[in-house]
């Protein structure tokens, strides 16, 4: 049995989503910008999806903009806020996804916009005092702090950070790629200016996502061309992808509580099972704390071993797909910037197990058994 525990990287597409997308690709031949019947039919599909997404996110359709995914949306926010809205500083953290970090670093290098990194507490949580200090110095900043870290699952209270940022006059962006579809958002009542989502993280298709832009801070376009997405993002829309995204989000939010309970049980069972069978494991960041980490991610440092580098390979041979997170800085392995930033020990092999509603307890038991076998042979 092949086991897939890499859902933070991408989730399997939901069969209903796939069916609706195939139907859409078959039936919808028009360009949504065309004014004839075929075009209007495609346009109706997009606007219906936009309404559906807006309702699920607790906001209005005019604040939802479809993109090619999380990376494009993160880039749009940072580039447009700095280059078009003249935000002169970026405040972020060292454990953001590269979609944010590399964009910020590009802006610093090529456009001279200084990037300031908030201090992280020992468990990788954002130090809010440090955020406040930076905001006092650089109120004209855009702040970009993720709601849940994709490697270690650390959670940020976006309402607290957003309130702080806005109280100093900064713009507040949160990369919510790992939380949309896994938590209920109520954007009208949340102090954020921008958030982003990616459909393939909640059983939708790859290559489509959205950007929420608070109406108070409209961003000028980054992609110039047609007037699609109300002039914010030129380019013919990915109609089937957008349809799939909306259905996937609807299903995720409708079944949220049930799925959360199931996935939480999987995570806890694996955590306990590894502790009981291997003993000397450690959870990275807040990953082992159910209150402070995303329930879909368990990041563990395995017992120190000579064969750390073979761990992922051995698991793959046993048909278990997980993701590595190496803290190693030497040789060709450049390691995980997140594990390095939180000071994860380099003598351990680090694994990220990430779950979805499609995983089962049997798979977790199998993974525990396999890990036990691998470590007892070492
Ligand atoms: N931000 C976070 C936190 C992610 O986990 C990812 C994907 O792994 C992205 C951004 C990029 O999203 P996409 O794959 O849609 O470009």
GROMACS .gro file of N, CA and C in nm, residues 7-9 11 125 146-157 175-185 201-202 256 259-260 263-268 271 283-299 352-356:
model
  186
    7UNK      N    1   0.085   1.606   0.233
    7UNK     CA    2  -0.029   1.690   0.191
    7UNK      C    3  -0.004   1.840   0.205
    8UNK      N    4   0.100   1.879   0.280
    8UNK     CA    5   0.131   2.022   0.286
    8UNK      C    6   0.197   2.065   0.154
    9UNK      N    7   0.255   1.966   0.084
    9UNK     CA    8   0.312   1.996  -0.048
    9UNK      C    9   0.200   2.004  -0.151
   11UNK      N   10  -0.229   1.822  -0.209
   11UNK     CA   11  -0.328   1.721  -0.171
   11UNK      C   12  -0.384   1.653  -0.297
  125UNK      N   13   0.787   3.082   1.726
  125UNK     CA   14   0.671   3.174   1.720
  125UNK      C   15   0.722   3.317   1.700
  146UNK      N   16   0.314   3.470   0.787
  146UNK     CA   17   0.224   3.361   0.750
  146UNK      C   18   0.136   3.316   0.866
  147UNK      N   19   0.015   3.267   0.832
  147UNK     CA   20  -0.075   3.222   0.939
  147UNK      C   21  -0.033   3.085   0.992
  148UNK      N   22   0.011   2.997   0.903
  148UNK     CA   23   0.063   2.867   0.948
  148UNK      C   24   0.186   2.834   0.865
  149UNK      N   25   0.290   2.793   0.933
  149UNK     CA   26   0.413   2.760   0.862
  149UNK      C   27   0.399   2.624   0.792
  150UNK      N   28   0.443   2.618   0.668
  150UNK     CA   29   0.424   2.496   0.588
  150UNK      C   30   0.521   2.384   0.625
  151UNK      N   31   0.627   2.414   0.702
  151UNK     CA   32   0.721   2.307   0.739
  151UNK      C   33   0.699   2.256   0.881
  152UNK      N   34   0.674   2.350   0.973
  152UNK     CA   35   0.665   2.309   1.114
  152UNK      C   36   0.526   2.332   1.173
  153UNK      N   37   0.437   2.394   1.096
  153UNK     CA   38   0.297   2.408   1.138
  153UNK      C   39   0.271   2.518   1.240
  154UNK      N   40   0.375   2.596   1.276
  154UNK     CA   41   0.355   2.705   1.374
  154UNK      C   42   0.243   2.797   1.331
  155UNK      N   43   0.156   2.832   1.427
  155UNK     CA   44   0.043   2.920   1.395
  155UNK      C   45   0.069   3.061   1.445
  156UNK      N   46   0.017   3.156   1.370
  156UNK     CA   47   0.022   3.296   1.413
  156UNK      C   48  -0.121   3.344   1.430
  157UNK      N   49  -0.148   3.420   1.537
  157UNK     CA   50  -0.279   3.481   1.552
  157UNK      C   51  -0.281   3.605   1.462
  175UNK      N   52   0.033   3.511   0.445
  175UNK     CA   53   0.032   3.396   0.356
  175UNK      C   54  -0.050   3.287   0.426
  176UNK      N   55  -0.170   3.267   0.377
  176UNK     CA   56  -0.263   3.172   0.441
  176UNK      C   57  -0.278   3.045   0.356
  177UNK      N   58  -0.177   3.018   0.275
  177UNK     CA   59  -0.187   2.902   0.184
  177UNK      C   60  -0.214   2.771   0.261
  178UNK      N   61  -0.154   2.757   0.379
  178UNK     CA   62  -0.172   2.630   0.452
  178UNK      C   63  -0.300   2.628   0.537
  179UNK      N   64  -0.366   2.742   0.552
  179UNK     CA   65  -0.485   2.742   0.639
  179UNK      C   66  -0.617   2.752   0.563
  180UNK      N   67  -0.616   2.814   0.446
  180UNK     CA   68  -0.744   2.824   0.372
  180UNK      C   69  -0.790   2.682   0.338
  181UNK      N   70  -0.914   2.652   0.373
  181UNK     CA   71  -0.968   2.518   0.351
  181UNK      C   72  -0.947   2.428   0.473
  182UNK      N   73  -0.866   2.476   0.569
  182UNK     CA   74  -0.841   2.395   0.690
  182UNK      C   75  -0.884   2.468   0.816
  183UNK      N   76  -0.939   2.585   0.794
  183UNK     CA   77  -0.984   2.667   0.906
  183UNK      C   78  -1.085   2.765   0.849
  184UNK      N   79  -1.182   2.805   0.931
  184UNK     CA   80  -1.284   2.899   0.880
  184UNK      C   81  -1.229   3.040   0.890
  185UNK      N   82  -1.236   3.114   0.780
  185UNK     CA   83  -1.195   3.254   0.781
  185UNK      C   84  -1.319   3.344   0.773
  201UNK      N   85  -0.389   2.284  -0.211
  201UNK     CA   86  -0.366   2.251  -0.069
  201UNK      C   87  -0.495   2.204  -0.002
  202UNK      N   88  -0.609   2.214  -0.074
  202UNK     CA   89  -0.733   2.164  -0.014
  202UNK      C   90  -0.813   2.079  -0.114
  256UNK      N   91  -1.547   2.078   0.751
  256UNK     CA   92  -1.428   2.118   0.826
  256UNK      C   93  -1.416   2.050   0.963
  259UNK      N   94  -1.350   1.672   0.937
  259UNK     CA   95  -1.216   1.643   0.886
  259UNK      C   96  -1.108   1.683   0.986
  260UNK      N   97  -1.130   1.795   1.055
  260UNK     CA   98  -1.033   1.839   1.154
  260UNK      C   99  -1.017   1.733   1.265
  263UNK      N  100  -0.826   1.429   1.119
  263UNK     CA  101  -0.683   1.455   1.093
  263UNK      C  102  -0.607   1.474   1.225
  264UNK      N  103  -0.672   1.541   1.321
  264UNK     CA  104  -0.609   1.560   1.452
  264UNK      C  105  -0.577   1.425   1.516
  265UNK      N  106  -0.671   1.332   1.503
  265UNK     CA  107  -0.649   1.198   1.558
  265UNK      C  108  -0.529   1.131   1.491
  266UNK      N  109  -0.518   1.148   1.359
  266UNK     CA  110  -0.404   1.089   1.287
  266UNK      C  111  -0.272   1.146   1.337
  267UNK      N  112  -0.271   1.278   1.350
  267UNK     CA  113  -0.146   1.345   1.393
  267UNK      C  114  -0.109   1.300   1.535
  268UNK      N  115  -0.208   1.299   1.624
  268UNK     CA  116  -0.178   1.260   1.763
  268UNK      C  117  -0.132   1.115   1.771
  271UNK      N  118   0.223   1.094   1.644
  271UNK     CA  119   0.313   1.155   1.742
  271UNK      C  120   0.338   1.059   1.858
  283UNK      N  121   0.981   1.732   1.852
  283UNK     CA  122   0.896   1.801   1.756
  283UNK      C  123   0.955   1.938   1.728
  284UNK      N  124   0.960   1.974   1.601
  284UNK     CA  125   1.016   2.104   1.565
  284UNK      C  126   0.913   2.215   1.582
  285UNK      N  127   0.962   2.330   1.624
  285UNK     CA  128   0.872   2.445   1.645
  285UNK      C  129   0.766   2.408   1.745
  286UNK      N  130   0.641   2.447   1.715
  286UNK     CA  131   0.530   2.415   1.805
  286UNK      C  132   0.457   2.290   1.756
  287UNK      N  133   0.518   2.220   1.662
  287UNK     CA  134   0.450   2.110   1.593
  287UNK      C  135   0.384   2.006   1.685
  288UNK      N  136   0.444   1.984   1.803
  288UNK     CA  137   0.389   1.883   1.892
  288UNK      C  138   0.277   1.936   1.981
  289UNK      N  139   0.249   2.065   1.972
  289UNK     CA  140   0.149   2.126   2.060
  289UNK      C  141   0.019   2.148   1.982
  290UNK      N  142  -0.085   2.072   2.016
  290UNK     CA  143  -0.209   2.081   1.936
  290UNK      C  144  -0.273   2.220   1.937
  291UNK      N  145  -0.247   2.297   2.042
  291UNK     CA  146  -0.306   2.432   2.050
  291UNK      C  147  -0.232   2.531   1.962
  292UNK      N  148  -0.101   2.508   1.947
  292UNK     CA  149  -0.018   2.610   1.883
  292UNK      C  150   0.028   2.574   1.743
  293UNK      N  151  -0.018   2.458   1.693
  293UNK     CA  152   0.029   2.421   1.558
  293UNK      C  153  -0.089   2.376   1.473
  294UNK      N  154  -0.067   2.382   1.344
  294UNK     CA  155  -0.171   2.340   1.250
  294UNK      C  156  -0.188   2.189   1.260
  295UNK      N  157  -0.313   2.145   1.265
  295UNK     CA  158  -0.340   2.002   1.288
  295UNK      C  159  -0.300   1.912   1.172
  296UNK      N  160  -0.266   1.970   1.058
  296UNK     CA  161  -0.231   1.886   0.942
  296UNK      C  162  -0.081   1.854   0.934
  297UNK      N  163   0.000   1.918   1.020
  297UNK     CA  164   0.146   1.904   1.005
  297UNK      C  165   0.213   1.855   1.133
  298UNK      N  166   0.297   1.752   1.119
  298UNK     CA  167   0.381   1.707   1.230
  298UNK      C  168   0.525   1.704   1.180
  299UNK      N  169   0.608   1.788   1.240
  299UNK     CA  170   0.749   1.794   1.198
  299UNK      C  171   0.834   1.737   1.310
  352UNK      N  172   0.881   1.580   0.780
  352UNK     CA  173   0.750   1.645   0.792
  352UNK      C  174   0.645   1.547   0.743
  353UNK      N  175   0.557   1.507   0.835
  353UNK     CA  176   0.441   1.428   0.798
  353UNK      C  177   0.325   1.527   0.785
  354UNK      N  178   0.256   1.526   0.673
  354UNK     CA  179   0.139   1.616   0.663
  354UNK      C  180   0.022   1.537   0.609
  355UNK      N  181  -0.092   1.560   0.673
  355UNK     CA  182  -0.208   1.472   0.656
  355UNK      C  183  -0.324   1.540   0.584
  356UNK      N  184  -0.413   1.458   0.531
  356UNK     CA  185  -0.538   1.512   0.476
  356UNK      C  186  -0.652   1.419   0.517
   0.00000   0.00000   0.00000
